[in-house]
Amino acid sequence: MRALCSAGAGIGHDSAMATTEPIAPRGRPRPRVVVVGAGFGGLNAALGLIGSGAEVTVVDRDNYHGFWPLLYQVATAGLAPEDIAHPIRSIFAGRPDVTVRHAAVTGIDLERRVVAVDRGDPLEYDYLVLAPGSATADFDIPGVAEHAFALKTLADAVHLRNHVLECFERADAQPEKVPGLLTVVLVGGGPTGVEMAGALAELIGTNLALDFPHLEVSDARVVLVEALDHLLGGFSRASQEEALRVLRTKGVEVLLEAPLAEVRADGVLLADGRAVVASTVVWTAGVRANPLAELLPGDRARNGTVPVGADLSLPGRPEVFVVGDMALVDGGEGRPLPQLAQVAIQGGRHVARVIRSRLAGAPAPAFRYHNHGIMATIGRRAAVAELPGRIALRGTVGWLAWLVVHLVFLIGFRNRVVVLVNWAWNYITWDRASRVIMVDRQ
Ligand SMILES: Cc1cc2nc3c(=O)[nH]c(=O)nc-3n(C[C@H](O)[C@H](O)[C@H](O)COP(=O)(O)OP(=O)(O)OC[C@H]3O[C@@H](n4cnc5c(N)ncnc54)[C@H](O)[C@@H]3O)c2cc1C
């Protein structure tokens, strides 16, 4: 569950709902659909269009689909990068009606219906599905961009893992203590911050304590900084308190009501004047729409998301759809749906249904989000899960539910098996096996 900036723009336009007219393919026997982004939203849109009669082109700046809910496990040496990524081409292998283009989208011409890319020919479309996800928002806090580690991509996770392990190697190699070298500050008490904090405490307390027998590993600190008076915004009070209790049991220092003033090269400064000296600061606090949103006409919310109609199309542009983290979708009572994987998955599937209906000249239903609940793990055998019907799971049961859900939604049979084996190995041996510093010496 991610925190949303409150929506500054109106949401819930339904002007496009009545549109059933198929968009005429221009000079081609089959309509062309371009899907931007092969994340949760785009992938499900493209999969839903297989066999629809349309020529589908999926364009992504990376050649893989990333499973971001497990990204923190790569950053904390629990999993390898390949375990949570799946090559896009292999997902569509043997599907002649889907073309994959490995390129970054750089422009969108809505009048000419053309998408500009940084390599190869521009992509013409009859229907466009925009699902490029989100980017980090630093809320203009000084130093975040310069000094904090982000956690949005596989490269971010590997970079962070390298850095934390390097800090331990440096501390081991020099006799005099460097203040803050073994301190990690996590900014943001949402699910990513909480999950990272629990996993880091376990990595340090078990594996690194054994790996570095000559180091005072008990000097290492994991500090979680949150501006509000609770962790896990959007969860129930009971889950928030459970997360706080478990993290403190694991030795994580949780600072609540501690807004950040600045990130510096040597740590963080809090708004109340307190400073925490740290060689590693991780920013998990803010999310905004992908910058491609700025290329679209019309309103935007404060977090940059694009308001869409009831069928998820852009107001006044029935052939253009926005799904996932970049869309501002009315979740009822004027509240936007959160930036969650399920919202993107269901949005992508819905848009595929709408395009199929349009191609058949039939009316398409409005998008309805089915809430499957929210969950966050706090470490080994500790998680909070809140499911529909007021079902709350905690401790080992919550953790098992978390494991099953993440395995089910992970793309690729190989990835599921590898992750399951890794988790079983980690559970039995306490060994977070991916403690590898990957250095590019080219
Ligand atoms: C660390 C982390 C942990 C998370 N944990 C959870 C969780 O536990 N539960 C949950 O429900 N949600 C979680 N989320 C949120 C969830 O991952 C997002 O809501 C979801 O990924 C949104 O789907 P999307 O399709 O909009 O974007 P994404 O899945 O991010 O996909 C966007 C795709 O677009 C591509 N792209 C971006 N820009 C361009 C461009 N210019 N040109 C071409 N391609 C481009 C990207 O490479 C990417 O493949 C987490 C997110 C992060 C970062």
Short mmCIF file of C-alpha atoms and ligand atoms in Angstrom, two decimals:
data_model
loop_
_atom_site.label_atom_id
_atom_site.label_comp_id
_atom_site.label_asym_id
_atom_site.label_seq_id
_atom_site.Cartn_x
_atom_site.Cartn_y
_atom_site.Cartn_z
CA MET A 1 0.00 0.00 0.00
CA ARG A 2 1.64 3.24 -1.08
CA ALA A 3 0.84 6.72 0.18
CA LEU A 4 -0.73 8.93 -2.46
CA CYS A 5 -0.27 12.65 -2.76
CA SER A 6 -3.75 14.08 -2.50
CA ALA A 7 -5.31 14.66 -5.86
CA GLY A 8 -5.31 18.28 -6.95
CA ALA A 9 -7.19 17.54 -10.15
CA GLY A 10 -10.75 16.30 -10.48
CA ILE A 11 -11.15 12.59 -11.08
CA GLY A 12 -13.78 10.35 -12.53
CA HIS A 13 -14.50 11.79 -15.98
CA ASP A 14 -16.92 9.50 -17.70
CA SER A 15 -17.16 11.25 -21.03
CA ALA A 16 -15.42 8.42 -22.85
CA MET A 17 -17.73 5.73 -21.49
CA ALA A 18 -20.27 5.92 -24.27
CA THR A 19 -17.68 5.45 -27.01
CA THR A 20 -18.19 2.16 -28.80
CA GLU A 21 -17.02 3.24 -32.26
CA PRO A 22 -13.97 1.28 -33.37
CA ILE A 23 -11.05 3.52 -34.26
CA ALA A 24 -10.45 2.90 -37.96
CA PRO A 25 -7.05 1.36 -38.70
CA ARG A 26 -5.24 3.72 -41.05
CA GLY A 27 -4.27 1.93 -44.27
CA ARG A 28 -3.63 -1.41 -42.54
CA PRO A 29 -5.73 -4.55 -42.48
CA ARG A 30 -5.43 -4.91 -38.71
CA PRO A 31 -5.62 -2.25 -35.98
CA ARG A 32 -2.36 -1.50 -34.21
CA VAL A 33 -2.10 -1.24 -30.44
CA VAL A 34 1.04 0.18 -28.87
CA VAL A 35 1.54 -0.65 -25.18
CA VAL A 36 4.10 1.54 -23.39
CA GLY A 37 5.64 -0.32 -20.44
CA ALA A 38 5.68 -4.05 -19.72
CA GLY A 39 5.14 -3.69 -15.98
CA PHE A 40 2.05 -4.91 -14.17
CA GLY A 41 -0.36 -2.76 -16.17
CA GLY A 42 1.14 -2.95 -19.67
CA LEU A 43 1.91 -6.66 -19.51
CA ASN A 44 -1.65 -7.53 -18.58
CA ALA A 45 -3.06 -5.25 -21.28
CA ALA A 46 -0.87 -6.90 -23.92
CA LEU A 47 -1.63 -10.44 -22.71
CA GLY A 48 -5.35 -9.63 -22.82
CA LEU A 49 -5.07 -8.54 -26.45
CA ILE A 50 -3.53 -11.76 -27.74
CA GLY A 51 -5.87 -13.23 -30.33
CA SER A 52 -7.96 -10.03 -30.53
CA GLY A 53 -7.08 -9.46 -34.18
CA ALA A 54 -4.93 -6.43 -33.34
CA GLU A 55 -1.20 -6.09 -34.01
CA VAL A 56 0.25 -5.37 -30.58
CA THR A 57 3.62 -3.72 -29.99
CA VAL A 58 4.98 -3.70 -26.44
CA VAL A 59 7.71 -1.11 -25.90
CA ASP A 60 9.81 -0.95 -22.73
CA ARG A 61 13.10 0.76 -21.85
CA ASP A 62 14.16 -2.46 -20.10
CA ASN A 63 14.11 -5.92 -21.66
CA TYR A 64 12.44 -7.45 -18.61
CA HIS A 65 9.28 -7.31 -16.54
CA GLY A 66 10.22 -6.47 -12.95
CA PHE A 67 8.40 -7.75 -9.86
CA TRP A 68 8.89 -4.69 -7.63
CA PRO A 69 7.24 -6.01 -4.44
CA LEU A 70 10.32 -8.24 -4.02
CA LEU A 71 12.88 -5.58 -4.96
CA TYR A 72 13.86 -5.02 -1.33
CA GLN A 73 14.90 -8.69 -1.17
CA VAL A 74 17.47 -8.06 -3.92
CA ALA A 75 18.72 -5.00 -2.02
CA THR A 76 19.09 -7.08 1.17
CA ALA A 77 20.80 -10.09 -0.46
CA GLY A 78 17.83 -12.45 -0.12
CA LEU A 79 17.33 -12.87 -3.87
CA ALA A 80 19.36 -12.33 -7.03
CA PRO A 81 18.20 -9.72 -9.59
CA GLU A 82 17.23 -12.38 -12.16
CA ASP A 83 14.92 -14.07 -9.64
CA ILE A 84 12.44 -11.19 -9.77
CA ALA A 85 12.78 -10.25 -13.45
CA HIS A 86 11.49 -12.01 -16.54
CA PRO A 87 12.55 -11.27 -20.15
CA ILE A 88 9.65 -9.60 -21.97
CA ARG A 89 10.44 -11.41 -25.22
CA SER A 90 10.12 -14.79 -23.56
CA ILE A 91 6.67 -13.88 -22.19
CA PHE A 92 5.47 -13.27 -25.77
CA ALA A 93 7.55 -15.97 -27.48
CA GLY A 94 5.51 -17.80 -30.12
CA ARG A 95 2.91 -15.00 -30.26
CA PRO A 96 3.20 -13.59 -33.79
CA ASP A 97 0.63 -10.86 -33.12
CA VAL A 98 2.84 -9.30 -30.40
CA THR A 99 6.04 -7.44 -31.27
CA VAL A 100 8.46 -6.43 -28.54
CA ARG A 101 10.55 -3.26 -28.88
CA HIS A 102 13.35 -2.61 -26.41
CA ALA A 103 13.40 1.20 -26.44
CA ALA A 104 12.55 4.18 -24.26
CA VAL A 105 9.57 6.28 -25.28
CA THR A 106 10.62 9.89 -25.74
CA GLY A 107 7.55 11.55 -27.24
CA ILE A 108 3.85 11.09 -27.96
CA ASP A 109 2.05 12.82 -30.84
CA LEU A 110 -1.64 12.38 -30.07
CA GLU A 111 -2.74 14.14 -33.30
CA ARG A 112 -0.68 11.97 -35.64
CA ARG A 113 -1.00 8.92 -33.36
CA VAL A 114 2.71 8.26 -33.25
CA VAL A 115 5.01 7.34 -30.36
CA ALA A 116 8.65 8.46 -30.62
CA VAL A 117 11.32 6.11 -29.27
CA ASP A 118 15.05 6.45 -28.64
CA ARG A 119 15.93 3.67 -31.06
CA GLY A 120 14.31 2.41 -34.25
CA ASP A 121 11.37 3.81 -36.18
CA PRO A 122 8.57 5.70 -34.43
CA LEU A 123 5.54 3.54 -33.60
CA GLU A 124 2.19 4.34 -35.21
CA TYR A 125 -0.91 3.30 -33.35
CA ASP A 126 -4.68 3.10 -33.59
CA TYR A 127 -4.93 2.47 -29.83
CA LEU A 128 -2.35 3.50 -27.27
CA VAL A 129 -2.01 2.03 -23.77
CA LEU A 130 0.26 4.06 -21.49
CA ALA A 131 1.60 2.12 -18.51
CA PRO A 132 5.09 3.49 -17.78
CA GLY A 133 4.65 3.43 -14.00
CA SER A 134 6.09 5.93 -11.57
CA ALA A 135 9.27 7.71 -10.54
CA THR A 136 10.75 8.77 -7.21
CA ALA A 137 9.41 12.01 -5.70
CA ASP A 138 11.74 13.86 -3.33
CA PHE A 139 9.19 16.52 -2.23
CA ASP A 140 11.96 19.10 -2.83
CA ILE A 141 13.80 17.96 0.29
CA PRO A 142 17.41 19.09 -0.15
CA GLY A 143 19.96 16.36 -0.75
CA VAL A 144 17.61 13.46 -1.53
CA ALA A 145 18.54 13.29 -5.21
CA GLU A 146 22.27 13.76 -4.50
CA HIS A 147 22.87 11.60 -1.44
CA ALA A 148 20.03 9.10 -0.93
CA PHE A 149 19.70 5.69 -2.54
CA ALA A 150 16.44 5.12 -4.42
CA LEU A 151 14.71 1.75 -4.64
CA LYS A 152 12.77 1.73 -7.91
CA THR A 153 14.77 -0.43 -10.32
CA LEU A 154 16.88 -3.59 -10.33
CA ALA A 155 19.96 -1.40 -10.81
CA ASP A 156 18.99 0.61 -7.69
CA ALA A 157 18.67 -2.58 -5.63
CA VAL A 158 22.04 -3.98 -6.78
CA HIS A 159 23.70 -0.58 -6.22
CA LEU A 160 22.34 -0.43 -2.67
CA ARG A 161 23.33 -4.03 -1.88
CA ASN A 162 26.86 -3.38 -3.18
CA HIS A 163 27.13 -0.23 -1.08
CA VAL A 164 25.97 -1.79 2.21
CA LEU A 165 28.30 -4.78 1.78
CA GLU A 166 31.15 -2.43 0.80
CA CYS A 167 30.62 -0.41 4.00
CA PHE A 168 31.10 -3.59 6.06
CA GLU A 169 34.22 -4.49 4.05
CA ARG A 170 35.66 -1.00 4.61
CA ALA A 171 34.90 -1.15 8.33
CA ASP A 172 36.58 -4.56 8.52
CA ALA A 173 39.68 -3.34 6.68
CA GLN A 174 40.45 -0.32 8.88
CA PRO A 175 41.09 -0.45 12.60
CA GLU A 176 39.75 3.02 13.48
CA LYS A 177 35.98 3.42 13.55
CA VAL A 178 34.39 5.72 10.96
CA PRO A 179 31.22 7.29 12.44
CA GLY A 180 28.06 6.10 10.68
CA LEU A 181 29.83 3.65 8.36
CA LEU A 182 27.61 0.80 9.57
CA THR A 183 24.45 2.89 9.92
CA VAL A 184 21.60 2.65 7.42
CA VAL A 185 18.83 5.25 7.59
CA LEU A 186 15.61 4.34 5.81
CA VAL A 187 13.36 7.30 5.14
CA GLY A 188 9.65 6.43 4.93
CA GLY A 189 7.66 4.05 7.12
CA GLY A 190 5.47 2.63 4.34
CA PRO A 191 5.63 -1.04 3.30
CA THR A 192 8.94 -0.69 1.43
CA GLY A 193 10.65 1.02 4.40
CA VAL A 194 9.24 -1.49 6.88
CA GLU A 195 10.14 -4.50 4.72
CA MET A 196 13.66 -3.16 4.07
CA ALA A 197 14.21 -2.43 7.77
CA GLY A 198 13.19 -5.93 8.90
CA ALA A 199 15.27 -7.64 6.19
CA LEU A 200 18.34 -5.46 6.82
CA ALA A 201 18.21 -6.13 10.56
CA GLU A 202 18.14 -9.86 9.83
CA LEU A 203 20.94 -9.65 7.23
CA ILE A 204 23.19 -7.76 9.66
CA GLY A 205 22.28 -9.70 12.79
CA THR A 206 22.75 -13.15 11.25
CA ASN A 207 24.85 -13.31 8.07
CA LEU A 208 27.06 -10.26 8.42
CA ALA A 209 27.71 -10.96 12.11
CA LEU A 210 29.13 -14.36 11.04
CA ASP A 211 30.88 -13.05 7.91
CA PHE A 212 32.78 -10.40 9.91
CA PRO A 213 33.93 -12.08 13.14
CA HIS A 214 36.52 -9.34 13.84
CA LEU A 215 34.04 -6.49 13.45
CA GLU A 216 31.82 -5.07 16.19
CA VAL A 217 28.69 -5.76 14.14
CA SER A 218 26.59 -4.84 17.17
CA ASP A 219 27.66 -1.22 16.39
CA ALA A 220 25.62 -1.39 13.18
CA ARG A 221 22.35 0.54 13.25
CA VAL A 222 19.20 0.38 11.16
CA VAL A 223 17.18 3.57 11.68
CA LEU A 224 13.70 3.98 10.21
CA VAL A 225 12.53 7.60 10.00
CA GLU A 226 8.83 8.42 9.53
CA ALA A 227 7.18 11.85 9.53
CA LEU A 228 3.82 10.58 10.86
CA ASP A 229 3.11 9.08 14.28
CA HIS A 230 2.66 5.58 12.83
CA LEU A 231 4.13 3.17 10.30
CA LEU A 232 2.24 1.55 7.39
CA GLY A 233 -0.22 4.32 6.52
CA GLY A 234 -3.42 2.80 5.13
CA PHE A 235 -3.23 -0.26 7.41
CA SER A 236 -5.28 -0.68 10.60
CA ARG A 237 -3.95 0.64 13.90
CA ALA A 238 -3.39 -2.94 15.10
CA SER A 239 -1.19 -3.76 12.08
CA GLN A 240 0.72 -0.50 12.47
CA GLU A 241 1.46 -1.28 16.11
CA GLU A 242 2.43 -4.86 15.29
CA ALA A 243 4.92 -3.63 12.68
CA LEU A 244 6.41 -1.17 15.18
CA ARG A 245 6.68 -3.82 17.90
CA VAL A 246 8.31 -6.43 15.64
CA LEU A 247 10.82 -3.97 14.15
CA ARG A 248 11.86 -2.76 17.60
CA THR A 249 12.26 -6.39 18.73
CA LYS A 250 14.63 -6.87 15.82
CA GLY A 251 16.69 -3.90 16.97
CA VAL A 252 15.50 -1.38 14.38
CA GLU A 253 15.44 2.18 15.77
CA VAL A 254 12.11 3.60 14.65
CA LEU A 255 11.80 7.40 14.84
CA LEU A 256 8.16 8.48 14.50
CA GLU A 257 6.96 12.07 14.03
CA ALA A 258 10.40 12.78 12.65
CA PRO A 259 10.07 14.71 9.37
CA LEU A 260 13.23 14.93 7.33
CA ALA A 261 14.81 18.34 6.71
CA GLU A 262 17.82 17.36 4.62
CA VAL A 263 19.92 14.47 3.41
CA ARG A 264 23.64 15.16 3.58
CA ALA A 265 26.72 13.31 2.42
CA ASP A 266 27.21 12.07 6.00
CA GLY A 267 23.62 11.31 7.03
CA VAL A 268 20.31 13.03 7.67
CA LEU A 269 19.10 16.12 9.47
CA LEU A 270 15.61 15.96 10.97
CA ALA A 271 13.24 18.93 11.15
CA ASP A 272 13.59 19.05 14.96
CA GLY A 273 17.36 19.56 14.64
CA ARG A 274 18.43 15.99 15.41
CA ALA A 275 21.05 14.52 13.09
CA VAL A 276 21.78 10.86 12.35
CA VAL A 277 25.24 10.19 10.98
CA ALA A 278 25.03 7.46 8.34
CA SER A 279 26.93 6.31 5.29
CA THR A 280 23.74 4.87 3.77
CA VAL A 281 20.46 6.74 3.42
CA VAL A 282 17.64 5.02 1.52
CA TRP A 283 14.69 7.06 0.29
CA THR A 284 11.43 5.08 0.17
CA ALA A 285 9.08 7.94 0.98
CA GLY A 286 7.72 9.37 -2.25
CA VAL A 287 6.29 8.34 -5.58
CA ARG A 288 5.15 10.48 -8.50
CA ALA A 289 3.86 9.67 -11.97
CA ASN A 290 6.35 8.76 -14.70
CA PRO A 291 7.55 11.96 -16.46
CA LEU A 292 5.79 10.80 -19.66
CA ALA A 293 2.61 12.10 -17.98
CA GLU A 294 3.87 15.61 -18.66
CA LEU A 295 3.55 14.97 -22.40
CA LEU A 296 -0.23 14.56 -22.14
CA PRO A 297 -2.74 17.41 -22.31
CA GLY A 298 -5.20 18.22 -19.52
CA ASP A 299 -5.23 18.15 -15.74
CA ARG A 300 -2.76 16.48 -13.49
CA ALA A 301 -2.89 15.60 -9.78
CA ARG A 302 -0.27 16.95 -7.38
CA ASN A 303 1.68 13.70 -7.71
CA GLY A 304 1.58 14.07 -11.50
CA THR A 305 -0.97 11.30 -12.15
CA VAL A 306 -3.31 11.65 -15.12
CA PRO A 307 -7.10 11.65 -14.52
CA VAL A 308 -8.83 9.04 -16.71
CA GLY A 309 -12.43 8.23 -17.55
CA ALA A 310 -14.50 5.32 -16.34
CA ASP A 311 -13.09 3.11 -19.12
CA LEU A 312 -9.55 4.31 -18.25
CA SER A 313 -9.24 6.39 -21.43
CA LEU A 314 -7.85 9.89 -21.57
CA PRO A 315 -10.69 12.47 -21.56
CA GLY A 316 -11.42 13.45 -25.15
CA ARG A 317 -9.08 10.73 -26.48
CA PRO A 318 -11.02 7.46 -26.57
CA GLU A 319 -8.13 5.71 -28.34
CA VAL A 320 -5.62 6.50 -25.56
CA PHE A 321 -5.66 4.66 -22.22
CA VAL A 322 -3.61 5.21 -19.07
CA VAL A 323 -3.25 2.43 -16.49
CA GLY A 324 -1.25 1.68 -13.36
CA ASP A 325 0.82 4.12 -11.33
CA MET A 326 0.53 6.91 -13.91
CA ALA A 327 -3.30 6.94 -13.86
CA LEU A 328 -5.55 8.79 -11.46
CA VAL A 329 -8.55 6.47 -11.19
CA ASP A 330 -11.60 7.34 -9.13
CA GLY A 331 -11.86 4.79 -6.35
CA GLY A 332 -15.21 6.16 -5.11
CA GLU A 333 -16.10 9.11 -2.89
CA GLY A 334 -13.59 11.23 -4.83
CA ARG A 335 -10.67 9.18 -3.52
CA PRO A 336 -8.09 7.92 -6.03
CA LEU A 337 -7.12 4.26 -6.17
CA PRO A 338 -3.68 3.61 -4.63
CA GLN A 339 -0.53 2.95 -6.64
CA LEU A 340 -0.54 -0.81 -6.16
CA ALA A 341 0.26 -3.80 -8.35
CA GLN A 342 -3.36 -5.05 -8.24
CA VAL A 343 -4.71 -1.71 -9.45
CA ALA A 344 -2.30 -1.84 -12.41
CA ILE A 345 -3.00 -5.52 -13.19
CA GLN A 346 -6.77 -5.06 -13.14
CA GLY A 347 -6.48 -1.81 -15.11
CA GLY A 348 -4.40 -3.49 -17.81
CA ARG A 349 -6.85 -6.37 -18.12
CA HIS A 350 -9.76 -3.94 -18.27
CA VAL A 351 -8.23 -1.88 -21.07
CA ALA A 352 -7.69 -5.06 -23.12
CA ARG A 353 -11.40 -5.84 -22.68
CA VAL A 354 -12.38 -2.28 -23.71
CA ILE A 355 -10.24 -2.41 -26.87
CA ARG A 356 -11.64 -5.84 -27.75
CA SER A 357 -15.19 -4.50 -27.29
CA ARG A 358 -14.42 -1.46 -29.43
CA LEU A 359 -13.03 -3.66 -32.19
CA ALA A 360 -16.28 -5.63 -32.07
CA GLY A 361 -18.36 -2.40 -31.98
CA ALA A 362 -19.80 -3.40 -28.61
CA PRO A 363 -20.12 -1.22 -25.48
CA ALA A 364 -17.44 -1.72 -22.86
CA PRO A 365 -18.15 -1.87 -19.13
CA ALA A 366 -16.75 0.76 -16.75
CA PHE A 367 -13.68 -0.20 -14.71
CA ARG A 368 -14.41 -1.63 -11.27
CA TYR A 369 -11.55 -2.31 -8.91
CA HIS A 370 -11.76 -5.44 -6.77
CA ASN A 371 -9.81 -4.94 -3.58
CA HIS A 372 -7.78 -8.07 -2.76
CA GLY A 373 -6.34 -6.55 0.39
CA ILE A 374 -2.96 -5.21 1.48
CA MET A 375 0.02 -6.87 3.11
CA ALA A 376 3.55 -6.18 4.26
CA THR A 377 6.20 -8.48 5.68
CA ILE A 378 8.30 -7.37 8.62
CA GLY A 379 10.81 -10.21 8.47
CA ARG A 380 11.06 -13.90 9.11
CA ARG A 381 7.67 -15.30 10.16
CA ALA A 382 6.30 -11.81 10.68
CA ALA A 383 3.86 -10.01 8.41
CA VAL A 384 0.58 -8.13 8.48
CA ALA A 385 -2.13 -8.88 5.94
CA GLU A 386 -5.55 -7.22 5.75
CA LEU A 387 -7.90 -9.04 3.41
CA PRO A 388 -11.46 -8.26 2.29
CA GLY A 389 -14.12 -9.18 4.85
CA ARG A 390 -12.09 -7.64 7.69
CA ILE A 391 -9.79 -10.65 7.77
CA ALA A 392 -6.54 -9.69 9.49
CA LEU A 393 -3.59 -12.08 9.50
CA ARG A 394 -0.47 -11.52 11.56
CA GLY A 395 2.71 -13.35 12.58
CA THR A 396 3.47 -16.69 10.92
CA VAL A 397 0.05 -17.02 9.26
CA GLY A 398 0.33 -13.52 7.77
CA TRP A 399 3.85 -14.31 6.61
CA LEU A 400 2.75 -17.56 4.93
CA ALA A 401 -0.11 -15.69 3.19
CA TRP A 402 2.43 -13.09 2.02
CA LEU A 403 4.74 -15.82 0.64
CA VAL A 404 1.94 -17.56 -1.26
CA VAL A 405 0.53 -14.34 -2.79
CA HIS A 406 3.96 -13.20 -3.97
CA LEU A 407 4.77 -16.59 -5.48
CA VAL A 408 1.43 -16.70 -7.31
CA PHE A 409 1.89 -13.26 -8.88
CA LEU A 410 5.56 -13.68 -9.76
CA ILE A 411 5.86 -14.11 -13.53
CA GLY A 412 7.55 -17.26 -14.83
CA PHE A 413 7.65 -20.84 -13.57
CA ARG A 414 11.46 -20.76 -13.21
CA ASN A 415 11.34 -17.61 -11.10
CA ARG A 416 8.69 -19.14 -8.80
CA VAL A 417 10.77 -22.29 -8.27
CA VAL A 418 14.00 -20.35 -7.71
CA VAL A 419 12.39 -17.93 -5.26
CA LEU A 420 10.67 -20.77 -3.39
CA VAL A 421 13.97 -22.69 -3.10
CA ASN A 422 15.77 -19.51 -1.98
CA TRP A 423 13.18 -18.80 0.69
CA ALA A 424 13.23 -22.39 1.93
CA TRP A 425 17.05 -22.29 2.06
CA ASN A 426 16.99 -18.97 3.87
CA TYR A 427 14.36 -20.25 6.29
CA ILE A 428 16.27 -23.40 7.20
CA THR A 429 19.80 -21.96 7.26
CA TRP A 430 19.19 -18.21 7.96
CA ASP A 431 21.46 -17.70 4.95
CA ARG A 432 20.70 -14.67 2.72
CA ALA A 433 22.79 -16.15 -0.03
CA SER A 434 23.14 -13.27 -2.53
CA ARG A 435 25.82 -11.40 -0.52
CA VAL A 436 27.73 -10.59 -3.67
CA ILE A 437 29.37 -7.24 -4.46
CA MET A 438 29.00 -6.84 -8.21
CA VAL A 439 31.56 -4.36 -9.49
CA ASP A 440 31.71 -3.20 -13.10
CA ARG A 441 35.46 -2.89 -13.79
CA GLN A 442 35.05 -2.06 -17.50
C1 LIG B 1 10.18 -1.14 -4.13
C2 LIG B 1 8.72 -1.27 -4.44
C3 LIG B 1 7.92 -2.12 -3.70
C4 LIG B 1 6.57 -2.26 -3.99
N1 LIG B 1 5.81 -3.13 -3.24
C5 LIG B 1 4.52 -3.32 -3.55
C6 LIG B 1 3.74 -4.28 -2.84
O1 LIG B 1 4.22 -4.95 -1.93
N2 LIG B 1 2.43 -4.45 -3.23
C7 LIG B 1 1.89 -3.73 -4.25
O2 LIG B 1 0.71 -3.94 -4.57
N3 LIG B 1 2.58 -2.80 -4.92
C8 LIG B 1 3.89 -2.60 -4.60
N4 LIG B 1 4.62 -1.67 -5.29
C9 LIG B 1 3.94 -0.84 -6.30
C10 LIG B 1 3.75 -1.59 -7.61
O3 LIG B 1 4.96 -2.18 -7.99
C11 LIG B 1 3.25 -0.61 -8.66
O4 LIG B 1 2.01 -0.10 -8.22
C12 LIG B 1 3.09 -1.29 -10.01
O5 LIG B 1 4.35 -1.75 -10.45
C13 LIG B 1 2.51 -0.32 -11.03
O6 LIG B 1 2.42 -0.95 -12.27
P1 LIG B 1 2.69 -0.13 -13.62
O7 LIG B 1 2.44 -1.06 -14.73
O8 LIG B 1 1.98 1.15 -13.56
O9 LIG B 1 4.25 0.25 -13.53
P2 LIG B 1 5.52 -0.71 -13.50
O10 LIG B 1 5.17 -2.06 -13.02
O11 LIG B 1 6.55 0.05 -12.74
O12 LIG B 1 5.95 -0.82 -15.02
C14 LIG B 1 6.33 0.30 -15.76
C15 LIG B 1 7.13 -0.19 -16.95
O13 LIG B 1 7.30 0.90 -17.84
C16 LIG B 1 8.64 0.94 -18.29
N5 LIG B 1 8.94 2.33 -18.65
C17 LIG B 1 9.00 3.40 -17.84
N6 LIG B 1 9.28 4.52 -18.55
C18 LIG B 1 9.40 4.14 -19.84
C19 LIG B 1 9.68 4.82 -21.04
N7 LIG B 1 9.90 6.16 -21.09
N8 LIG B 1 9.74 4.11 -22.19
C20 LIG B 1 9.53 2.76 -22.19
N9 LIG B 1 9.26 2.07 -21.07
C21 LIG B 1 9.18 2.75 -19.91
C22 LIG B 1 9.44 0.43 -17.11
O14 LIG B 1 10.71 -0.08 -17.53
C23 LIG B 1 8.53 -0.67 -16.56
O15 LIG B 1 8.79 -1.91 -17.14
C24 LIG B 1 5.99 -1.52 -5.05
C25 LIG B 1 6.78 -0.67 -5.81
C26 LIG B 1 8.14 -0.54 -5.53
C27 LIG B 1 9.01 0.37 -6.36
#
